[in-house]
Short mmCIF file of C-alpha atoms in Angstrom, two decimals:
data_model
loop_
_atom_site.label_atom_id
_atom_site.label_comp_id
_atom_site.label_asym_id
_atom_site.label_seq_id
_atom_site.Cartn_x
_atom_site.Cartn_y
_atom_site.Cartn_z
CA MET A 1 117.31 90.35 69.08
CA LYS A 2 118.14 87.22 67.05
CA ARG A 3 115.99 88.50 64.20
CA LEU A 4 117.75 91.87 64.28
CA LEU A 5 121.19 90.29 64.17
CA LEU A 6 120.20 88.01 61.32
CA ILE A 7 118.96 90.98 59.30
CA LEU A 8 122.21 92.84 59.91
CA LEU A 9 124.26 89.89 58.71
CA LEU A 10 122.24 89.55 55.52
CA LEU A 11 122.21 93.23 54.58
CA PRO A 12 123.62 93.95 51.11
CA VAL A 13 126.60 96.30 51.18
CA SER A 14 126.03 99.14 48.74
CA VAL A 15 127.72 102.08 50.41
CA GLU A 16 130.95 101.44 48.47
CA ALA A 17 129.21 102.36 45.24
CA GLN A 18 127.62 105.56 46.51
CA ILE A 19 129.08 108.91 47.49
CA ILE A 20 127.62 112.09 48.92
CA THR A 21 128.61 115.48 47.51
CA THR A 22 127.54 119.10 47.71
CA ILE A 23 125.96 120.49 44.53
CA ALA A 24 125.03 123.95 45.85
CA GLY A 25 126.32 126.08 48.71
CA ASN A 26 129.65 126.50 50.45
CA ASP A 27 130.89 127.14 53.96
CA THR A 28 128.89 130.35 54.41
CA CYS A 29 125.11 130.61 54.67
CA GLY A 30 123.57 133.44 52.68
CA TYR A 31 122.09 134.44 49.37
CA SER A 32 124.37 135.09 46.43
CA GLY A 33 125.74 133.61 43.23
CA ASP A 34 122.83 133.83 40.80
CA ASN A 35 123.84 133.01 37.21
CA GLY A 36 127.07 131.39 38.43
CA LEU A 37 128.10 127.94 39.57
CA ALA A 38 125.85 126.65 42.34
CA LEU A 39 128.90 125.30 44.18
CA GLU A 40 130.20 128.86 44.53
CA ALA A 41 126.88 130.33 45.63
CA HIS A 42 125.80 131.15 49.16
CA VAL A 43 122.70 129.19 50.11
CA ASN A 44 120.50 129.74 53.13
CA PRO A 45 118.97 126.88 55.13
CA THR A 46 116.70 124.94 52.77
CA PHE A 47 113.48 123.16 53.70
CA SER A 48 112.34 121.48 50.50
CA ILE A 49 113.76 120.24 47.22
CA THR A 50 112.44 118.75 44.01
CA ALA A 51 113.53 117.79 40.48
CA ASP A 52 111.73 118.16 37.18
CA LYS A 53 111.65 115.72 34.28
CA PHE A 54 114.44 117.65 32.53
CA GLY A 55 116.93 117.13 35.40
CA ASN A 56 116.72 120.62 36.91
CA ILE A 57 116.73 120.94 40.72
CA TYR A 58 114.59 123.44 42.64
CA PHE A 59 114.80 124.27 46.33
CA SER A 60 113.03 126.60 48.75
CA ASP A 61 114.99 129.52 50.16
CA TYR A 62 112.29 130.38 52.67
CA SER A 63 114.19 133.08 54.58
CA ASN A 64 114.79 135.04 51.37
CA ASN A 65 111.26 134.34 50.10
CA VAL A 66 112.42 132.82 46.80
CA ILE A 67 112.62 129.51 44.97
CA ARG A 68 116.02 128.82 43.43
CA LYS A 69 116.93 126.56 40.54
CA ILE A 70 120.05 124.56 39.65
CA ASN A 71 120.10 123.61 35.98
CA THR A 72 121.79 120.58 34.48
CA SER A 73 124.99 122.59 33.92
CA GLY A 74 125.24 123.40 37.64
CA ILE A 75 124.21 127.07 37.24
CA ILE A 76 122.03 128.58 39.97
CA THR A 77 119.32 131.19 39.43
CA THR A 78 116.31 132.61 41.24
CA PHE A 79 113.28 130.88 39.75
CA ALA A 80 110.39 132.53 41.62
CA GLY A 81 109.93 135.38 44.07
CA THR A 82 111.40 138.85 44.44
CA GLY A 83 112.85 138.54 47.95
CA ILE A 84 109.94 140.51 49.46
CA ASP A 85 107.83 138.69 52.04
CA ASN A 86 104.30 139.00 50.69
CA CYS A 87 101.63 136.35 50.19
CA SER A 88 100.41 137.97 47.00
CA LEU A 89 97.51 136.67 44.91
CA GLU A 90 99.07 138.34 41.87
CA GLU A 91 99.63 136.19 38.80
CA GLY A 92 102.16 136.65 36.00
CA LEU A 93 105.92 136.25 35.57
CA ALA A 94 107.20 134.20 38.51
CA THR A 95 110.33 136.30 39.09
CA SER A 96 108.29 139.50 39.39
CA ILE A 97 105.75 138.35 42.01
CA PRO A 98 106.59 138.36 45.75
CA ILE A 99 105.99 135.19 47.75
CA SER A 100 106.00 134.43 51.45
CA ILE A 101 107.97 131.79 53.38
CA PRO A 102 108.03 129.08 50.68
CA TYR A 103 108.65 125.93 52.73
CA CYS A 104 107.54 123.41 50.12
CA VAL A 105 108.35 123.01 46.44
CA THR A 106 107.44 120.15 44.11
CA THR A 107 106.92 119.35 40.41
CA ASP A 108 104.56 117.38 38.21
CA THR A 109 105.22 114.99 35.35
CA PHE A 110 104.93 117.81 32.79
CA GLY A 111 107.73 119.96 34.22
CA ASN A 112 105.55 122.51 36.05
CA VAL A 113 106.75 123.68 39.47
CA TYR A 114 104.54 124.24 42.53
CA PHE A 115 105.29 125.96 45.84
CA ASN A 116 103.49 127.46 48.80
CA SER A 117 103.24 131.13 49.63
CA GLY A 118 102.16 131.51 53.23
CA MET A 119 99.99 128.93 54.97
CA SER A 120 97.03 128.99 52.59
CA LEU A 121 98.22 129.47 49.03
CA ILE A 122 99.77 127.03 46.55
CA LYS A 123 101.11 128.47 43.30
CA LYS A 124 102.06 126.88 39.99
CA VAL A 125 104.74 128.00 37.54
CA ASP A 126 104.49 126.54 34.07
CA THR A 127 107.39 125.73 31.77
CA LEU A 128 107.26 129.27 30.35
CA GLY A 129 107.74 130.85 33.79
CA ASN A 130 104.12 132.03 34.23
CA GLU A 131 102.76 131.85 37.79
CA THR A 132 99.12 131.17 38.70
CA ASN A 133 97.23 130.46 41.94
CA ILE A 134 96.15 126.84 42.04
CA VAL A 135 94.96 126.07 45.61
CA GLY A 136 93.99 128.35 48.49
CA ASN A 137 92.84 131.92 48.99
CA GLY A 138 95.78 133.21 51.01
CA VAL A 139 93.86 133.22 54.32
CA ALA A 140 94.80 130.56 56.86
CA GLY A 141 91.85 128.53 58.15
CA PHE A 142 89.50 125.78 57.07
CA SER A 143 86.82 126.22 54.45
CA GLY A 144 85.86 125.35 50.92
CA ASP A 145 85.37 121.58 50.84
CA GLY A 146 83.21 120.68 47.86
CA GLY A 147 83.99 123.95 46.09
CA PRO A 148 86.72 125.45 43.90
CA ALA A 149 90.20 124.84 45.34
CA THR A 150 91.25 128.42 44.59
CA VAL A 151 88.82 129.91 47.13
CA ALA A 152 89.40 127.37 49.93
CA SER A 153 91.23 128.11 53.17
CA LEU A 154 94.09 125.83 54.24
CA TYR A 155 96.28 125.79 57.30
CA GLY A 156 99.43 124.30 55.85
CA ASN A 157 102.63 123.94 57.79
CA THR A 158 105.16 126.78 57.58
CA GLY A 159 107.74 125.21 59.86
CA GLY A 160 109.17 122.80 57.32
CA GLY A 161 107.98 119.62 55.73
CA ASP A 162 106.94 118.71 52.19
CA PHE A 163 103.25 119.19 52.86
CA PHE A 164 101.86 118.82 49.35
CA LYS A 165 102.63 116.76 46.24
CA VAL A 166 101.23 116.45 42.71
CA ALA A 167 100.08 113.07 41.38
CA ASP A 168 100.76 111.75 37.90
CA ASN A 169 97.29 112.87 36.77
CA GLY A 170 97.73 116.40 38.19
CA ASP A 171 95.69 115.97 41.38
CA ILE A 172 97.23 117.87 44.31
CA PHE A 173 97.32 116.21 47.73
CA ILE A 174 97.84 118.43 50.76
CA ALA A 175 98.79 117.64 54.36
CA ASP A 176 96.60 120.33 55.93
CA PHE A 177 98.71 120.52 59.06
CA GLY A 178 96.71 122.93 61.21
CA ASN A 179 93.40 121.29 60.32
CA ASN A 180 94.56 117.70 60.99
CA ARG A 181 93.40 116.61 57.55
CA VAL A 182 94.65 115.48 54.16
CA ARG A 183 92.91 117.23 51.28
CA LYS A 184 92.79 116.70 47.54
CA ALA A 185 92.42 119.30 44.80
CA SER A 186 91.15 117.53 41.69
CA ALA A 187 92.92 118.39 38.44
CA SER A 188 89.86 117.55 36.34
CA SER A 189 87.19 119.43 38.33
CA GLY A 190 89.18 121.96 40.35
CA ILE A 191 87.19 120.91 43.44
CA ILE A 192 88.85 120.44 46.84
CA THR A 193 87.76 117.75 49.32
CA THR A 194 88.98 116.15 52.54
CA ILE A 195 90.15 112.56 51.99
CA ALA A 196 91.55 111.83 55.46
CA GLY A 197 91.10 113.22 58.94
CA THR A 198 88.13 114.56 60.85
CA GLY A 199 89.72 117.77 62.05
CA VAL A 200 90.17 116.29 65.54
CA ALA A 201 93.80 115.85 66.61
CA GLY A 202 94.38 112.27 67.72
CA TYR A 203 94.61 108.64 66.72
CA ASN A 204 91.58 106.35 66.59
CA GLY A 205 92.94 103.35 64.80
CA ASP A 206 93.79 101.93 61.39
CA ARG A 207 92.19 99.93 58.60
CA ILE A 208 89.22 102.23 58.68
CA SER A 209 87.87 104.72 56.18
CA ALA A 210 90.43 107.52 56.00
CA ASP A 211 87.80 110.26 56.30
CA THR A 212 86.84 108.89 59.73
CA ALA A 213 90.45 108.57 60.95
CA GLU A 214 92.04 111.06 63.31
CA LEU A 215 95.40 112.61 62.39
CA TYR A 216 97.68 114.61 64.64
CA LEU A 217 99.52 117.43 62.85
CA PRO A 218 100.24 115.75 59.48
CA LEU A 219 103.51 117.41 58.53
CA SER A 220 104.65 115.78 55.29
CA LEU A 221 103.32 113.81 52.37
CA ALA A 222 104.45 111.59 49.48
CA LEU A 223 102.85 109.67 46.63
CA ASP A 224 103.74 106.47 44.82
CA HIS A 225 102.85 105.26 41.35
CA LEU A 226 100.28 102.80 42.70
CA GLY A 227 97.90 105.52 43.83
CA ASN A 228 98.83 105.46 47.51
CA VAL A 229 99.26 108.61 49.59
CA PHE A 230 101.79 108.47 52.45
CA VAL A 231 101.31 110.87 55.34
CA GLY A 232 103.90 111.78 57.95
CA ASP A 233 101.52 111.84 60.93
CA GLN A 234 103.95 113.82 63.04
CA ASN A 235 102.55 113.69 66.56
CA ASN A 236 101.31 110.11 66.15
CA TYR A 237 104.88 109.08 65.22
CA ARG A 238 103.64 107.11 62.26
CA ILE A 239 103.72 107.04 58.49
CA ARG A 240 100.20 106.25 57.37
CA LYS A 241 99.05 105.11 53.95
CA ILE A 242 95.81 106.23 52.35
CA MET A 243 94.97 103.60 49.77
CA PRO A 244 93.04 104.10 46.52
CA ASN A 245 90.04 102.35 48.12
CA GLY A 246 89.87 105.13 50.73
CA PHE A 247 91.11 103.15 53.74
CA ILE A 248 94.04 104.15 55.94
CA GLU A 249 96.67 102.06 57.69
CA THR A 250 99.97 102.57 59.49
CA ILE A 251 102.92 101.23 57.53
CA ILE A 252 105.84 102.66 59.52
CA GLY A 253 106.05 103.38 63.21
CA ASN A 254 104.79 101.92 66.46
CA GLY A 255 103.36 105.16 67.80
CA PHE A 256 106.31 106.08 70.00
CA ALA A 257 109.09 108.58 69.45
CA CYS A 258 112.57 107.08 69.19
CA ILE A 259 114.75 107.95 72.14
CA GLY A 260 117.99 105.99 71.95
CA SER A 261 117.28 103.13 69.54
CA GLY A 262 114.50 101.02 68.14
CA GLY A 263 114.06 102.18 64.58
CA GLU A 264 116.83 100.49 62.64
CA ASN A 265 117.05 97.23 60.68
CA ILE A 266 113.66 95.97 61.83
CA HIS A 267 110.27 95.64 60.23
CA ALA A 268 108.67 99.02 59.60
CA ASP A 269 105.56 98.39 61.68
CA SER A 270 107.76 97.73 64.75
CA ALA A 271 110.09 100.69 64.24
CA CYS A 272 109.91 103.90 66.20
CA ILE A 273 110.34 107.18 64.37
CA ASN A 274 110.87 110.81 65.29
CA SER A 275 110.61 114.28 63.71
CA LEU A 276 109.10 113.30 60.36
CA PHE A 277 109.98 116.34 58.33
CA CYS A 278 109.81 114.63 54.97
CA VAL A 279 108.62 111.49 53.25
CA ALA A 280 109.55 110.49 49.70
CA THR A 281 109.21 107.58 47.29
CA ASP A 282 111.19 106.35 44.31
CA ASP A 283 110.14 104.75 41.04
CA SER A 284 110.39 101.30 42.67
CA ASN A 285 107.91 102.36 45.39
CA ASN A 286 110.49 102.27 48.17
CA ILE A 287 109.80 104.82 50.92
CA TYR A 288 112.30 107.28 52.41
CA ILE A 289 111.99 109.41 55.53
CA CYS A 290 114.24 112.13 56.89
CA ASP A 291 114.44 112.08 60.66
CA GLN A 292 115.54 115.39 62.11
CA TYR A 293 116.10 113.92 65.56
CA TYR A 294 118.74 111.45 64.37
CA ARG A 295 119.84 113.56 61.39
CA THR A 296 119.52 110.63 59.06
CA ILE A 297 117.65 109.45 56.00
CA ARG A 298 116.10 106.03 56.32
CA LYS A 299 114.79 103.75 53.59
CA ILE A 300 111.98 101.25 53.82
CA ASN A 301 112.30 98.63 51.11
CA TYR A 302 109.11 97.88 49.20
CA SER A 303 110.06 94.20 49.00
CA ASP A 304 110.37 93.43 52.71
CA SER A 305 109.40 96.60 54.67
CA ILE A 306 112.71 96.58 56.56
CA VAL A 307 114.01 99.97 57.76
CA HIS A 308 117.63 100.88 56.96
CA THR A 309 119.58 104.06 57.55
CA ILE A 310 121.20 104.99 54.24
CA VAL A 311 122.45 108.56 54.77
CA GLY A 312 123.71 110.41 57.82
CA GLY A 313 124.98 109.58 61.27
CA GLY A 314 128.47 111.00 60.79
CA SER A 315 130.16 113.87 62.62
CA SER A 316 131.66 115.74 59.64
CA LEU A 317 130.40 116.98 56.29
CA GLY A 318 131.67 113.86 54.55
CA ASP A 319 131.70 115.09 50.94
CA GLY A 320 133.26 112.58 48.59
CA GLY A 321 132.76 109.67 50.97
CA PRO A 322 130.12 107.08 51.91
CA PRO A 323 126.74 108.63 52.78
CA LEU A 324 126.61 106.79 56.11
CA LEU A 325 129.67 108.70 57.33
CA ALA A 326 128.27 112.14 56.47
CA GLU A 327 126.62 114.64 58.76
CA ILE A 328 123.31 115.93 57.42
CA TYR A 329 120.36 117.89 58.70
CA ALA A 330 117.75 117.03 56.09
CA LEU A 331 114.32 118.61 56.05
CA GLY A 332 113.51 117.70 52.46
CA MET A 333 114.57 115.25 49.75
CA VAL A 334 113.65 113.91 46.35
CA ILE A 335 114.73 110.78 44.48
CA ASN A 336 115.06 111.09 40.70
CA LYS A 337 114.42 108.41 38.08
CA TYR A 338 118.05 107.24 38.32
CA GLY A 339 117.82 106.63 42.07
CA ASN A 340 119.94 109.66 43.01
CA ILE A 341 118.88 111.37 46.24
CA TYR A 342 118.85 115.16 46.45
CA ILE A 343 118.80 116.57 49.98
CA ALA A 344 117.80 119.96 51.33
CA ASP A 345 120.53 120.02 53.96
CA PHE A 346 119.08 122.69 56.22
CA GLY A 347 121.77 122.68 58.90
CA ASN A 348 124.71 122.84 56.49
CA CYS A 349 123.22 125.49 54.17
CA ARG A 350 123.77 123.20 51.21
CA VAL A 351 122.07 121.08 48.63
CA ARG A 352 123.53 117.57 48.66
CA GLU A 353 123.43 114.64 46.26
CA VAL A 354 123.83 110.92 46.92
CA LYS A 355 124.50 109.01 43.75
CA TYR A 356 125.95 105.82 42.37
CA ASN A 357 129.65 106.24 41.62
CA ASP A 358 130.97 104.13 38.74
CA GLU A 359 134.64 104.52 39.69
CA LEU A 360 134.10 103.41 43.26
CA ALA A 361 131.96 100.51 42.12
CA GLN A 362 134.52 99.35 39.58
CA ASN A 363 137.34 99.60 42.11
CA PHE A 364 135.31 97.61 44.59
CA TYR A 365 134.43 94.77 42.29
CA ILE A 366 137.92 94.53 40.77
CA ARG A 367 139.87 94.67 44.01
CA ASN A 368 137.49 92.98 46.36
CA THR A 369 135.92 89.88 44.92
CA ASN A 370 136.10 88.08 48.26
CA VAL A 371 136.18 89.77 51.65
CA ASN A 372 134.73 88.01 54.67
CA ILE A 373 134.31 89.35 58.20
CA PHE A 374 133.55 86.94 61.03
CA PRO A 375 132.24 86.24 63.54
CA ASN A 376 129.44 88.74 63.02
CA PRO A 377 128.25 89.63 65.62
CA ALA A 378 131.63 89.68 67.37
CA THR A 379 132.40 89.77 71.09
CA THR A 380 136.17 89.74 71.55
CA GLN A 381 137.88 89.17 68.19
CA LEU A 382 137.10 90.07 64.59
CA THR A 383 138.71 88.20 61.69
CA ILE A 384 138.95 89.66 58.20
CA ASN A 385 139.85 87.47 55.23
CA ALA A 386 140.44 88.94 51.77
CA GLN A 387 141.43 87.52 48.42
CA ASN A 388 143.98 90.32 47.99
CA LYS A 389 146.28 91.98 50.49
CA ILE A 390 144.92 94.37 53.10
CA ASN A 391 147.04 97.48 53.52
CA ASP A 392 145.05 99.43 56.08
CA ILE A 393 141.94 99.10 58.21
CA ALA A 394 139.84 101.65 60.07
CA ILE A 395 136.83 100.92 62.30
CA ILE A 396 134.25 103.71 62.45
CA ASN A 397 131.26 104.02 64.78
CA LEU A 398 127.80 105.37 63.93
CA LEU A 399 128.88 108.86 64.97
CA GLY A 400 131.51 108.83 62.22
CA GLN A 401 134.34 108.58 64.75
CA THR A 402 137.35 106.39 63.94
CA VAL A 403 137.80 104.09 66.94
CA TYR A 404 140.56 101.89 65.47
CA THR A 405 143.14 102.20 62.70
CA ASN A 406 146.23 100.23 61.72
CA GLN A 407 148.48 99.34 58.78
CA TYR A 408 148.85 95.76 57.51
CA ASN A 409 150.40 93.68 54.75
CA SER A 410 148.35 90.52 54.86
CA SER A 411 145.19 88.97 53.47
CA GLN A 412 144.05 87.73 56.91
CA ILE A 413 143.73 90.09 59.88
CA GLN A 414 142.61 89.53 63.45
CA ILE A 415 141.53 92.54 65.52
CA ASP A 416 140.81 92.69 69.24
CA VAL A 417 137.40 94.36 69.63
CA ALA A 418 136.73 93.35 73.22
CA THR A 419 136.94 96.92 74.53
CA LEU A 420 134.60 98.42 71.94
CA PRO A 421 131.17 99.36 73.28
CA ALA A 422 128.29 97.25 71.96
CA GLY A 423 126.78 98.60 68.77
CA ILE A 424 127.06 98.80 64.97
CA TYR A 425 130.40 99.60 63.33
CA PHE A 426 131.83 99.98 59.83
CA VAL A 427 135.16 98.48 58.81
CA LYS A 428 136.88 100.52 56.10
CA ILE A 429 139.37 98.42 54.16
CA ASN A 430 142.13 99.90 51.98
CA GLY A 431 140.52 103.32 52.17
CA SER A 432 137.31 102.59 50.27
CA GLU A 433 135.72 99.21 50.87
CA VAL A 434 133.26 99.15 53.74
CA ARG A 435 131.79 96.30 55.75
CA LYS A 436 129.31 96.47 58.61
CA PHE A 437 129.58 94.40 61.80
CA VAL A 438 127.85 94.22 65.16
CA LYS A 439 129.76 94.28 68.43
CA GLN A 440 127.89 92.45 71.18
#
């Protein structure tokens, strides 16, 4: 407990400089708006999202059997699929070929886009809009190791989860959900092989050769720029890392599902996790997970392996405000080269963006060069000292509920917090500046 409290006290406060907004979708789920502003379009629940090197965003509209695109001007179009549910092996113009339940979409470093059609087919669309079959034969099962990837059978997940990704060199890594394996389709040879998992559902330890390790319904997958493959080992409640040397180890999760608490602001190997629908990395090799159970996005810092919630936990949409006060239901995400997070917000029928906000940051640093909150943790009384006058204060819990608000005209405030339940709270000062404290 002392270690947890110390971590909380030392956490950098960055929420003031970030906001969450909707970039596609409105208050009605549906399918409309092509060739218009994405903000005015109807969007169905989305499972997966990606970004290409040009700044375009792509997301899976699985229920309408299409992939949609938001360009850098905010215009939405249908990028692939005809709306007909058909796992077709046809190749040609992407907008003229039917696809089936596309739950996963991703890109490579060249600007090509990849998505699944059914459980055993991965397709590629090049920068000219031409679609080809790249992995799988369209028949769910397990076959083909050691042979051409295009004739192999997969049993990929069709219930959500980013189950394949493309490495910098073009290799495709696949979380073969139904076969309890991770497989690799080589870009140079076109051959598919198993790199992790034996096909037996289970867990038989770590720091062993990955091809001898048991996995249990690997649902999601991510890559970093160091050659590591991160696997959301769903029913083992772990994120596991397959290293370039072929060994596997758990890097996040203690093997137990979170019920209540136990996964926040502690070292990743001690944290519990739940409902691992997506895993992502950024250019600094930090790891992100979206946890459907808690409806949050959590970040694991590369530097210290500490787990922090960075988005979600609120009780309202929260557009235009701090990400920690927003309600999300994320089943997919991607982080671009600028550190912006794009979220497939399944439950809100929207595509969301979390980005650095210059105006908020400037306001924070100009107005608030010295704000102190103490004691932290607090038991009965919280004192807030500021260099400039405080006009109003609100205290908000992790559910996004305001539990205290008042007006002031002073640079030093004392607040009675004795009746607040124990937990983590945010103090919102003058409408924008946020501080975190722990109530014991």
